[in-house]
Amino acid sequence: MNPQVILPLISRRRSVKIKLFLFGGLILLSVALFSSFLGVNQFKLIFLIAGLLSLWVGGMFKDHNIIGKIKITTNEIAVEKPDSVELFNLQGIQSLKFQLLGIKGEFYSMNSISIKQGSDNLVMFNYHGEKKEFLFLLEEPQAVSLKAIFEVWKQSNIEFWVDNQTRKHLNR
């Protein structure tokens, strides 16, 4: 049986709401820091808590839209969008690289209260001289299937690179 994985193809969405929460949080934290230098300590805690909450809320908004899917098999990569389908045979692909920065639901660090949205993952390659880049969403079950494909590629001597910054052991 040939392993395969279907990943949601996404595009970045930087809404004004997200930017306002993040920018507002930075402003409030700056005011808290500045007030401590001036000796106005009664408001420092309020600005500190409000700034941290604003940054946390800004980080919880969904930062992407699903625009299609990427199907990865042991032989090809297929990218399906509502108006088109592109098939890339592995034989024609050069410089295949996966940048895996997070799995949906994974914590940023051991003592973090924020979780990753799994939307910072990228597959990049050159296909017949044309550079291709696709952003995708990665969830736990798909990470297992992706690892199985990497294993088959490794055994088949297919050249690829994995920049893995998730907590899963997905490296070659």
Tab-separated table of C-alpha atoms in Angstrom:
chain	number	residue	atom	x	y	z
A	1	MET	CA	0.000	0.000	0.000
A	2	ASN	CA	1.379	3.391	-0.978
A	3	PRO	CA	0.978	5.996	1.747
A	4	GLN	CA	-0.607	9.316	0.934
A	5	VAL	CA	-1.637	12.428	2.815
A	6	ILE	CA	-4.126	15.151	1.961
A	7	LEU	CA	-3.315	18.525	3.485
A	8	PRO	CA	-5.473	21.663	3.412
A	9	LEU	CA	-3.930	24.278	1.094
A	10	ILE	CA	-4.164	27.653	2.811
A	11	SER	CA	-3.553	31.331	2.254
A	12	ARG	CA	-2.576	33.858	4.909
A	13	ARG	CA	-5.236	36.086	6.330
A	14	ARG	CA	-4.019	39.084	8.271
A	15	SER	CA	-7.210	40.759	9.394
A	16	VAL	CA	-7.391	44.200	10.937
A	17	LYS	CA	-8.793	42.612	14.108
A	18	ILE	CA	-5.688	40.500	14.620
A	19	LYS	CA	-3.369	43.424	13.934
A	20	LEU	CA	-5.273	45.684	16.360
A	21	PHE	CA	-5.074	43.172	19.198
A	22	LEU	CA	-1.379	42.529	18.617
A	23	PHE	CA	-0.464	46.200	18.176
A	24	GLY	CA	-2.655	47.223	21.128
A	25	GLY	CA	-1.005	44.599	23.296
A	26	LEU	CA	2.435	45.909	22.429
A	27	ILE	CA	1.335	49.486	23.205
A	28	LEU	CA	-0.117	48.453	26.586
A	29	LEU	CA	3.040	46.523	27.491
A	30	SER	CA	5.133	49.554	26.496
A	31	VAL	CA	3.002	51.810	28.714
A	32	ALA	CA	3.428	49.350	31.613
A	33	LEU	CA	7.193	49.368	31.132
A	34	PHE	CA	7.323	53.151	30.757
A	35	SER	CA	5.137	53.709	33.867
A	36	SER	CA	7.519	51.622	35.976
A	37	PHE	CA	10.404	53.916	34.942
A	38	LEU	CA	8.354	56.961	35.977
A	39	GLY	CA	7.472	55.403	39.336
A	40	VAL	CA	3.739	55.181	38.619
A	41	ASN	CA	3.328	51.648	39.913
A	42	GLN	CA	-0.430	51.628	40.621
A	43	PHE	CA	-1.268	51.332	36.881
A	44	LYS	CA	1.645	49.129	35.861
A	45	LEU	CA	-0.096	45.860	36.742
A	46	ILE	CA	-3.296	46.862	34.951
A	47	PHE	CA	-1.440	47.774	31.736
A	48	LEU	CA	0.704	44.643	31.998
A	49	ILE	CA	-2.294	42.313	32.341
A	50	ALA	CA	-4.292	44.124	29.640
A	51	GLY	CA	-1.303	44.013	27.259
A	52	LEU	CA	-0.689	40.309	27.801
A	53	LEU	CA	-4.395	39.511	27.375
A	54	SER	CA	-4.548	41.534	24.179
A	55	LEU	CA	-1.536	39.687	22.736
A	56	TRP	CA	-3.031	36.340	23.765
A	57	VAL	CA	-6.431	37.117	22.195
A	58	GLY	CA	-4.751	38.364	19.000
A	59	GLY	CA	-2.839	35.092	18.765
A	60	MET	CA	-6.002	32.996	19.103
A	61	PHE	CA	-7.702	34.280	15.937
A	62	LYS	CA	-7.576	31.998	12.903
A	63	ASP	CA	-4.908	33.446	10.618
A	64	HIS	CA	-5.623	31.527	7.414
A	65	ASN	CA	-8.245	30.544	4.843
A	66	ILE	CA	-8.487	27.080	3.305
A	67	ILE	CA	-8.343	27.485	-0.479
A	68	GLY	CA	-7.846	23.897	-1.671
A	69	LYS	CA	-5.832	20.794	-0.859
A	70	ILE	CA	-2.430	19.262	-1.436
A	71	LYS	CA	-2.267	15.519	-1.999
A	72	ILE	CA	1.187	14.050	-1.435
A	73	THR	CA	1.915	10.472	-2.467
A	74	THR	CA	5.096	8.500	-2.926
A	75	ASN	CA	5.120	9.465	-6.645
A	76	GLU	CA	3.648	12.954	-6.951
A	77	ILE	CA	2.386	16.121	-5.370
A	78	ALA	CA	-1.047	17.299	-6.539
A	79	VAL	CA	-2.361	20.771	-5.727
A	80	GLU	CA	-6.098	21.246	-6.094
A	81	LYS	CA	-7.677	24.701	-6.079
A	82	PRO	CA	-11.329	25.445	-6.904
A	83	ASP	CA	-10.413	26.477	-10.452
A	84	SER	CA	-7.409	24.256	-11.209
A	85	VAL	CA	-5.428	21.102	-10.481
A	86	GLU	CA	-1.650	20.960	-10.802
A	87	LEU	CA	0.190	17.609	-10.836
A	88	PHE	CA	3.900	17.488	-10.078
A	89	ASN	CA	5.638	14.166	-10.705
A	90	LEU	CA	8.531	13.633	-8.306
A	91	GLN	CA	10.844	12.882	-11.236
A	92	GLY	CA	10.502	16.498	-12.433
A	93	ILE	CA	10.917	18.065	-8.984
A	94	GLN	CA	14.225	19.531	-7.836
A	95	SER	CA	15.140	21.047	-4.452
A	96	LEU	CA	12.133	19.590	-2.614
A	97	LYS	CA	11.934	21.083	0.880
A	98	PHE	CA	9.362	20.915	3.651
A	99	GLN	CA	9.370	23.610	6.303
A	100	LEU	CA	7.313	22.281	9.204
A	101	LEU	CA	6.833	24.923	11.875
A	102	GLY	CA	3.840	23.611	13.759
A	103	ILE	CA	1.093	21.070	14.171
A	104	LYS	CA	-2.387	22.372	14.989
A	105	GLY	CA	-2.944	22.232	18.755
A	106	GLU	CA	0.739	21.911	19.630
A	107	PHE	CA	2.009	24.230	22.391
A	108	TYR	CA	4.680	26.782	21.474
A	109	SER	CA	6.833	25.612	24.396
A	110	MET	CA	6.522	23.434	27.466
A	111	ASN	CA	5.291	26.269	29.715
A	112	SER	CA	3.244	28.163	27.132
A	113	ILE	CA	-0.494	28.794	27.262
A	114	SER	CA	-0.654	29.512	23.534
A	115	ILE	CA	-1.111	26.810	20.932
A	116	LYS	CA	-0.011	26.685	17.328
A	117	GLN	CA	-2.579	26.865	14.569
A	118	GLY	CA	-0.578	24.535	12.322
A	119	SER	CA	-0.658	27.082	9.507
A	120	ASP	CA	3.023	27.959	9.183
A	121	ASN	CA	4.024	24.947	7.104
A	122	LEU	CA	5.412	25.175	3.601
A	123	VAL	CA	6.408	22.850	0.771
A	124	MET	CA	8.818	24.377	-1.754
A	125	PHE	CA	10.391	22.992	-4.916
A	126	ASN	CA	11.446	23.754	-8.464
A	127	TYR	CA	9.446	22.075	-11.204
A	128	HIS	CA	10.919	22.284	-14.697
A	129	GLY	CA	12.733	25.486	-13.740
A	130	GLU	CA	9.723	27.166	-12.088
A	131	LYS	CA	9.737	27.821	-8.338
A	132	LYS	CA	6.651	26.546	-6.491
A	133	GLU	CA	5.633	27.261	-2.886
A	134	PHE	CA	2.503	26.076	-1.114
A	135	LEU	CA	1.379	26.879	2.426
A	136	PHE	CA	-0.514	24.109	4.209
A	137	LEU	CA	-2.244	23.255	7.472
A	138	LEU	CA	-0.809	20.327	9.421
A	139	GLU	CA	-2.745	18.336	12.014
A	140	GLU	CA	-1.645	15.353	14.106
A	141	PRO	CA	-3.024	12.475	11.943
A	142	GLN	CA	-1.578	14.025	8.784
A	143	ALA	CA	1.847	14.367	10.430
A	144	VAL	CA	1.954	10.577	10.903
A	145	SER	CA	1.062	9.985	7.236
A	146	LEU	CA	3.612	12.563	6.100
A	147	LYS	CA	6.310	10.787	8.094
A	148	ALA	CA	5.415	7.498	6.356
A	149	ILE	CA	5.838	9.184	2.952
A	150	PHE	CA	9.197	10.591	4.046
A	151	GLU	CA	10.293	7.064	4.982
A	152	VAL	CA	9.321	5.681	1.553
A	153	TRP	CA	11.125	8.561	-0.171
A	154	LYS	CA	14.206	7.921	1.929
A	155	GLN	CA	14.216	4.214	0.999
A	156	SER	CA	13.730	5.165	-2.668
A	157	ASN	CA	16.672	7.611	-2.525
A	158	ILE	CA	14.478	10.578	-3.392
A	159	GLU	CA	16.289	13.789	-2.501
A	160	PHE	CA	14.363	16.077	-0.159
A	161	TRP	CA	14.922	18.190	2.947
A	162	VAL	CA	12.807	18.623	6.053
A	163	ASP	CA	13.170	21.630	8.330
A	164	ASN	CA	11.181	20.284	11.267
A	165	GLN	CA	10.434	22.578	14.180
A	166	THR	CA	7.459	20.624	15.505
A	167	ARG	CA	7.556	18.403	18.564
A	168	LYS	CA	7.043	15.339	16.340
A	169	HIS	CA	10.023	13.423	14.988
A	170	LEU	CA	9.329	13.956	11.296
A	171	ASN	CA	12.923	14.356	10.157
A	172	ARG	CA	14.451	11.939	7.713
